[in-house]
Amino acid sequence: MTAPRHSELFALLDITGEDTAQCAALLDSPAGPGVVRAMAALRKRLGTFPSGNAKAEDTTELDWIETLLRFAPEVREFHSAHGIAPDLTAAILADMGLQLRINRRVHGAFGLDTWGWLTLHMAGNMFRLGRLQYHLIREAGAKTWDQGAGGRWTLGVHIPEDGGLSPALVDESLAMAKEFFARFFPDKPVAAATCDSWMLDPYLAAKLPESNIASFARRFTVERCTDEPTDAVYFTFRQRGLADLDKLPRETSLQRVVLERIDDGGSWQVGHGRLSL
Ligand SMILES: CC(C)(COP(=O)(O)OP(=O)(O)OC[C@H]1O[C@@H](n2cnc3c(N)ncnc32)[C@H](O)[C@@H]1OP(=O)(O)O)[C@@H](O)C(=O)NCCC(=O)NCCS
């Protein structure tokens, strides 16, 4: 049974099913030195705008799960102090429960191989607005005087797994983002959004031109592509690596396109795209 004192936290993080017992066990044991170090790393970043994952010496995946659980209330307080509505805090932190469920599908066990991704949420500058998640960051490389000493501000766009990605949902979410960031971060004007994703590999839009994925990708100008052979397989099949591809289903058009390209000796890429807001 889940201890009642954790149920509010688990609701905030959308932690469900078998994951509740394992998360409760972590919270009910004293925090070890790895957790203490990881908590300190997250505390240092709260309210800053990091674009990379948090790091701490000698920490395990379990340490990070425990740390994310223990730190989430601090993010909630931080958001609240800045006038962010509780439902928006819950919307972004719910990614924790989703990622734990995805981990079970990928590895068949409790764990969080994407813990590094979740550390970004804990800095307090990532929000889910409608269908998409937005990460407010300062772009590296933009150092001209009129862009400010630290570079231009941009929104990194992320697509959580949560049903279809219709153009109407994307339109609605982008409109929400424009309004939200202008209101809560008026001193950090954003004129562009960026997306680094397997979904922006031009091969995909060429093969499935009518798909929601292609419609999403067409919104962006793809500035460059980099080899990332496993991402398309991971996000389509929730499998890490390229072993035993012949055992994977070929039921949807996406599944077929992903596997046929590899069958033909091709390699999937990540497209790095930009869109004006
Ligand atoms: C991105 C996503 C929401 C798109 O879903 P969608 O709106 O249903 O996609 P589309 O309408 O473009 O799908 C086109 C086809 O691909 C299939 N498809 C889409 N996503 C699929 C997935 N993850 N697994 C298997 N098939 C998928 C659809 O069923 C459809 O098949 P059909 O032509 O045989 O009917 C979905 O792929 C997803 O949840 N992906 C995981 C999250 C992700 O990749 N994020 C980006 C990380 S960088």
Short mmCIF file of C-alpha atoms and ligand atoms in Angstrom, two decimals:
data_model
loop_
_atom_site.label_atom_id
_atom_site.label_comp_id
_atom_site.label_asym_id
_atom_site.label_seq_id
_atom_site.Cartn_x
_atom_site.Cartn_y
_atom_site.Cartn_z
CA MET A 1 0.00 0.00 0.00
CA THR A 2 1.19 3.49 -0.77
CA ALA A 3 1.70 5.56 2.35
CA PRO A 4 -0.97 8.28 2.29
CA ARG A 5 1.68 10.95 2.80
CA HIS A 6 3.08 10.31 -0.66
CA SER A 7 -0.21 10.24 -2.53
CA GLU A 8 -0.24 13.99 -3.11
CA LEU A 9 3.30 13.88 -4.49
CA PHE A 10 2.48 10.91 -6.70
CA ALA A 11 -0.59 12.73 -8.03
CA LEU A 12 1.60 15.75 -8.81
CA LEU A 13 4.08 13.57 -10.69
CA ASP A 14 1.39 11.28 -12.18
CA ILE A 15 3.11 8.22 -10.73
CA THR A 16 0.79 5.26 -11.06
CA GLY A 17 0.53 1.48 -10.78
CA GLU A 18 3.54 -0.55 -9.69
CA ASP A 19 5.79 2.52 -9.74
CA THR A 20 4.06 3.94 -6.65
CA ALA A 21 5.34 1.17 -4.34
CA GLN A 22 8.92 1.46 -5.57
CA CYS A 23 8.91 5.24 -5.37
CA ALA A 24 7.43 5.08 -1.86
CA ALA A 25 10.21 2.69 -0.80
CA LEU A 26 12.83 5.18 -2.00
CA LEU A 27 11.17 8.02 -0.12
CA ASP A 28 10.78 5.97 3.04
CA SER A 29 14.48 5.17 3.28
CA PRO A 30 17.00 7.80 4.41
CA ALA A 31 18.58 9.77 1.58
CA GLY A 32 22.07 8.41 0.84
CA PRO A 33 25.15 10.51 -0.06
CA GLY A 34 24.46 10.26 -3.81
CA VAL A 35 20.98 11.68 -3.29
CA VAL A 36 22.34 14.47 -1.12
CA ARG A 37 24.82 15.42 -3.87
CA ALA A 38 22.18 15.23 -6.60
CA MET A 39 19.74 17.34 -4.54
CA ALA A 40 22.44 19.98 -4.13
CA ALA A 41 23.05 19.96 -7.89
CA LEU A 42 19.35 20.50 -8.60
CA ARG A 43 19.02 23.20 -5.95
CA LYS A 44 21.87 25.13 -7.52
CA ARG A 45 20.10 25.11 -10.90
CA LEU A 46 16.59 26.00 -9.72
CA GLY A 47 15.65 29.34 -11.24
CA THR A 48 18.53 29.31 -13.71
CA PHE A 49 18.16 28.39 -17.37
CA PRO A 50 20.39 25.37 -17.99
CA SER A 51 20.22 23.67 -21.36
CA GLY A 52 22.06 20.50 -20.28
CA ASN A 53 21.26 17.76 -17.79
CA ALA A 54 22.29 18.03 -14.14
CA LYS A 55 25.29 16.02 -12.99
CA ALA A 56 26.66 14.89 -9.64
CA GLU A 57 29.56 12.61 -8.67
CA ASP A 58 28.97 8.97 -7.80
CA THR A 59 25.24 8.78 -8.34
CA THR A 60 23.12 5.92 -9.62
CA GLU A 61 19.90 5.89 -11.61
CA LEU A 62 18.02 5.06 -8.39
CA ASP A 63 19.68 8.02 -6.64
CA TRP A 64 18.36 10.26 -9.37
CA ILE A 65 14.84 8.84 -9.20
CA GLU A 66 14.82 9.47 -5.45
CA THR A 67 16.25 12.94 -5.96
CA LEU A 68 13.63 13.88 -8.53
CA LEU A 69 10.91 12.68 -6.16
CA ARG A 70 12.34 14.61 -3.22
CA PHE A 71 13.03 17.74 -5.23
CA ALA A 72 9.66 18.08 -7.00
CA PRO A 73 8.01 19.94 -4.06
CA GLU A 74 10.76 22.58 -4.28
CA VAL A 75 9.90 23.13 -7.95
CA ARG A 76 6.23 23.41 -7.02
CA GLU A 77 7.07 26.07 -4.42
CA PHE A 78 9.30 27.90 -6.85
CA HIS A 79 6.58 27.97 -9.50
CA SER A 80 3.99 29.04 -6.98
CA ALA A 81 6.21 31.92 -5.81
CA HIS A 82 6.40 33.06 -9.42
CA GLY A 83 2.65 32.95 -9.96
CA ILE A 84 2.61 29.79 -12.09
CA ALA A 85 -0.78 28.08 -11.74
CA PRO A 86 -0.69 24.70 -9.94
CA ASP A 87 -2.14 22.89 -12.95
CA LEU A 88 0.81 24.04 -15.07
CA THR A 89 3.27 22.76 -12.49
CA ALA A 90 1.45 19.43 -12.46
CA ALA A 91 1.35 19.32 -16.28
CA ILE A 92 5.12 19.49 -16.61
CA LEU A 93 5.98 17.34 -13.60
CA ALA A 94 3.61 14.61 -14.84
CA ASP A 95 6.39 13.74 -17.27
CA MET A 96 8.05 11.88 -14.39
CA GLY A 97 5.22 9.33 -14.15
CA LEU A 98 5.06 9.02 -17.94
CA GLN A 99 8.80 8.39 -18.19
CA LEU A 100 8.64 5.74 -15.44
CA ARG A 101 5.87 3.96 -17.38
CA ILE A 102 7.85 4.22 -20.60
CA ASN A 103 10.89 2.80 -18.81
CA ARG A 104 8.82 -0.27 -17.86
CA ARG A 105 7.88 -0.74 -21.52
CA VAL A 106 11.50 -0.37 -22.62
CA HIS A 107 13.23 -2.41 -19.91
CA GLY A 108 10.38 -4.37 -18.30
CA ALA A 109 11.30 -3.02 -14.86
CA PHE A 110 11.21 -0.06 -12.52
CA GLY A 111 13.79 2.52 -13.52
CA LEU A 112 14.27 5.80 -15.33
CA ASP A 113 16.88 5.68 -18.05
CA THR A 114 15.76 9.18 -19.03
CA TRP A 115 16.49 10.67 -15.59
CA GLY A 116 18.83 13.24 -17.16
CA TRP A 117 15.94 14.64 -19.20
CA LEU A 118 13.85 15.03 -16.05
CA THR A 119 16.58 17.06 -14.36
CA LEU A 120 15.83 19.82 -16.89
CA HIS A 121 12.24 20.08 -15.64
CA MET A 122 13.56 20.62 -12.13
CA ALA A 123 15.24 23.93 -13.01
CA GLY A 124 11.74 25.41 -13.22
CA ASN A 125 12.03 26.72 -16.78
CA MET A 126 10.18 23.99 -18.67
CA PHE A 127 6.43 24.03 -19.14
CA ARG A 128 3.85 21.90 -20.87
CA LEU A 129 1.37 24.15 -22.63
CA GLY A 130 -1.33 22.14 -24.35
CA ARG A 131 0.15 19.35 -26.45
CA LEU A 132 3.84 20.39 -26.34
CA GLN A 133 6.58 21.08 -23.81
CA TYR A 134 8.70 24.24 -23.98
CA HIS A 135 12.11 24.77 -22.47
CA LEU A 136 13.20 28.39 -22.14
CA ILE A 137 16.94 28.61 -22.79
CA ARG A 138 19.58 31.03 -23.93
CA GLU A 139 21.03 30.01 -27.24
CA ALA A 140 24.75 29.39 -27.29
CA GLY A 141 26.61 31.05 -30.09
CA ALA A 142 24.45 34.18 -30.29
CA LYS A 143 26.77 36.71 -28.76
CA THR A 144 26.32 39.91 -30.72
CA TRP A 145 25.64 43.09 -28.83
CA ASP A 146 21.99 43.38 -29.84
CA GLN A 147 21.35 39.78 -28.84
CA GLY A 148 22.52 40.48 -25.32
CA ALA A 149 25.72 39.33 -23.67
CA GLY A 150 24.40 35.84 -23.10
CA GLY A 151 22.73 35.20 -26.42
CA ARG A 152 19.17 35.09 -27.66
CA TRP A 153 16.40 33.41 -25.74
CA THR A 154 14.64 30.54 -27.48
CA LEU A 155 12.13 27.87 -26.71
CA GLY A 156 13.23 24.28 -27.11
CA VAL A 157 10.12 22.36 -28.21
CA HIS A 158 9.55 18.78 -27.05
CA ILE A 159 6.82 16.34 -27.97
CA PRO A 160 5.66 14.12 -25.12
CA GLU A 161 4.03 10.83 -25.97
CA ASP A 162 0.33 11.50 -25.45
CA GLY A 163 -1.82 10.53 -28.42
CA GLY A 164 -1.91 12.23 -31.81
CA LEU A 165 -0.19 15.41 -32.87
CA SER A 166 -2.87 17.05 -35.01
CA PRO A 167 -2.03 20.42 -36.58
CA ALA A 168 -4.87 22.00 -34.58
CA LEU A 169 -3.32 20.86 -31.29
CA VAL A 170 0.07 22.18 -32.36
CA ASP A 171 -1.43 25.55 -33.40
CA GLU A 172 -3.20 25.81 -30.07
CA SER A 173 -0.07 24.93 -28.11
CA LEU A 174 2.16 27.40 -29.97
CA ALA A 175 -0.38 30.16 -29.34
CA MET A 176 -0.43 29.27 -25.64
CA ALA A 177 3.37 29.34 -25.51
CA LYS A 178 3.63 32.77 -27.08
CA GLU A 179 1.19 34.21 -24.58
CA PHE A 180 2.61 32.37 -21.56
CA PHE A 181 6.27 33.28 -22.05
CA ALA A 182 5.50 36.90 -22.90
CA ARG A 183 3.52 37.14 -19.67
CA PHE A 184 5.83 35.31 -17.26
CA PHE A 185 9.22 36.13 -18.80
CA PRO A 186 8.76 39.60 -20.31
CA ASP A 187 12.50 40.32 -19.98
CA LYS A 188 13.40 37.21 -21.99
CA PRO A 189 11.70 37.77 -25.34
CA VAL A 190 11.58 34.72 -27.56
CA ALA A 191 11.22 35.08 -31.30
CA ALA A 192 11.99 31.50 -32.26
CA ALA A 193 11.54 27.91 -31.21
CA THR A 194 13.92 25.07 -31.93
CA CYS A 195 13.37 21.35 -32.14
CA ASP A 196 15.98 18.61 -32.36
CA SER A 197 14.19 15.42 -33.22
CA TRP A 198 14.06 12.24 -35.28
CA MET A 199 10.66 13.61 -36.35
CA LEU A 200 12.48 16.35 -38.30
CA ASP A 201 14.56 13.92 -40.37
CA PRO A 202 13.53 15.03 -43.90
CA TYR A 203 13.36 11.38 -44.98
CA LEU A 204 10.30 10.92 -42.79
CA ALA A 205 8.28 13.80 -44.21
CA ALA A 206 9.21 12.64 -47.71
CA LYS A 207 7.95 9.11 -47.03
CA LEU A 208 4.82 10.02 -45.00
CA PRO A 209 3.86 13.43 -46.41
CA GLU A 210 0.26 13.25 -45.19
CA SER A 211 1.13 12.38 -41.59
CA ASN A 212 0.82 14.61 -38.54
CA ILE A 213 4.54 14.12 -38.00
CA ALA A 214 5.31 15.53 -41.47
CA SER A 215 2.96 18.44 -40.91
CA PHE A 216 4.73 19.20 -37.62
CA ALA A 217 8.16 18.90 -39.25
CA ARG A 218 7.21 21.25 -42.10
CA ARG A 219 6.71 24.08 -39.62
CA PHE A 220 10.46 24.08 -38.98
CA THR A 221 13.38 25.07 -41.17
CA VAL A 222 15.80 22.20 -40.75
CA GLU A 223 19.23 23.80 -40.46
CA ARG A 224 21.25 20.59 -40.27
CA CYS A 225 20.93 16.90 -39.56
CA THR A 226 23.12 14.66 -37.44
CA ASP A 227 23.35 10.87 -37.43
CA GLU A 228 21.36 9.34 -34.62
CA PRO A 229 20.71 5.79 -35.82
CA THR A 230 18.70 4.62 -32.79
CA ASP A 231 16.30 7.50 -31.99
CA ALA A 232 13.62 6.62 -34.55
CA VAL A 233 13.60 3.03 -33.30
CA TYR A 234 13.44 4.13 -29.67
CA PHE A 235 10.55 6.54 -30.13
CA THR A 236 8.58 4.29 -32.48
CA PHE A 237 9.09 0.95 -30.72
CA ARG A 238 10.43 1.94 -27.29
CA GLN A 239 13.45 -0.26 -27.83
CA ARG A 240 16.99 0.85 -27.05
CA GLY A 241 19.51 -0.17 -29.71
CA LEU A 242 19.12 -1.90 -33.04
CA ALA A 243 19.09 -5.57 -32.01
CA ASP A 244 16.43 -8.00 -33.26
CA LEU A 245 14.72 -5.51 -35.54
CA ASP A 246 13.13 -8.40 -37.45
CA LYS A 247 11.00 -9.15 -34.37
CA LEU A 248 9.43 -5.70 -34.30
CA PRO A 249 5.89 -5.12 -35.64
CA ARG A 250 5.29 -3.54 -39.04
CA GLU A 251 1.66 -2.64 -38.43
CA THR A 252 1.67 1.14 -38.89
CA SER A 253 3.09 3.10 -41.79
CA LEU A 254 5.64 4.67 -39.42
CA GLN A 255 6.85 1.32 -38.16
CA ARG A 256 7.34 0.16 -41.75
CA VAL A 257 9.18 3.31 -42.83
CA VAL A 258 11.50 3.21 -39.81
CA LEU A 259 12.46 -0.43 -40.35
CA GLU A 260 12.59 -0.39 -44.16
CA ARG A 261 15.12 2.42 -44.19
CA ILE A 262 17.39 0.39 -41.93
CA ASP A 263 16.74 -2.78 -44.00
CA ASP A 264 17.92 -0.82 -47.04
CA GLY A 265 21.20 0.07 -45.29
CA GLY A 266 20.15 3.63 -44.38
CA SER A 267 20.58 5.42 -41.07
CA TRP A 268 18.15 7.64 -39.21
CA GLN A 269 19.08 11.15 -38.30
CA VAL A 270 17.99 13.94 -36.00
CA GLY A 271 16.90 17.12 -37.74
CA HIS A 272 17.77 20.39 -35.99
CA GLY A 273 14.99 22.82 -36.87
CA ARG A 274 13.96 26.36 -36.12
CA LEU A 275 10.62 28.07 -36.36
CA SER A 276 9.72 31.75 -36.00
CA LEU A 277 7.10 32.40 -33.38
C1 LIG B 1 4.89 12.08 -32.29
C2 LIG B 1 3.60 11.29 -32.16
C3 LIG B 1 2.72 11.92 -31.11
C4 LIG B 1 2.90 11.31 -33.52
O1 LIG B 1 1.68 10.62 -33.42
P1 LIG B 1 0.53 10.75 -34.56
O2 LIG B 1 -0.08 12.09 -34.58
O3 LIG B 1 -0.39 9.60 -34.33
O4 LIG B 1 1.39 10.51 -35.86
P2 LIG B 1 0.96 10.49 -37.39
O5 LIG B 1 -0.50 10.75 -37.57
O6 LIG B 1 1.90 11.34 -38.12
O7 LIG B 1 1.26 8.97 -37.72
C5 LIG B 1 1.44 8.47 -39.03
C6 LIG B 1 1.45 6.96 -38.94
O8 LIG B 1 2.46 6.55 -38.00
C7 LIG B 1 1.88 5.81 -36.93
N1 LIG B 1 2.57 6.19 -35.69
C8 LIG B 1 2.75 7.43 -35.17
N2 LIG B 1 3.45 7.36 -34.04
C9 LIG B 1 3.71 6.05 -33.83
C10 LIG B 1 4.44 5.36 -32.82
N3 LIG B 1 5.03 6.02 -31.80
N4 LIG B 1 4.53 4.02 -32.93
C11 LIG B 1 3.99 3.37 -33.96
N5 LIG B 1 3.30 3.97 -34.95
C12 LIG B 1 3.17 5.30 -34.88
C13 LIG B 1 0.42 6.20 -36.93
O9 LIG B 1 -0.35 5.19 -36.32
C14 LIG B 1 0.16 6.34 -38.41
O10 LIG B 1 0.08 5.02 -38.96
P3 LIG B 1 -0.89 4.63 -40.20
O11 LIG B 1 -0.48 5.53 -41.35
O12 LIG B 1 -0.57 3.19 -40.45
O13 LIG B 1 -2.28 4.87 -39.73
C15 LIG B 1 3.92 9.83 -31.76
O14 LIG B 1 4.77 9.26 -32.72
C16 LIG B 1 4.58 9.72 -30.42
O15 LIG B 1 3.94 9.74 -29.40
N6 LIG B 1 5.92 9.57 -30.42
C17 LIG B 1 6.70 9.47 -29.17
C18 LIG B 1 7.18 10.81 -28.69
C19 LIG B 1 8.28 11.38 -29.56
O16 LIG B 1 8.74 10.76 -30.49
N7 LIG B 1 8.70 12.60 -29.21
C20 LIG B 1 9.77 13.25 -29.90
C21 LIG B 1 11.03 12.98 -29.22
S1 LIG B 1 12.42 13.78 -30.00
#
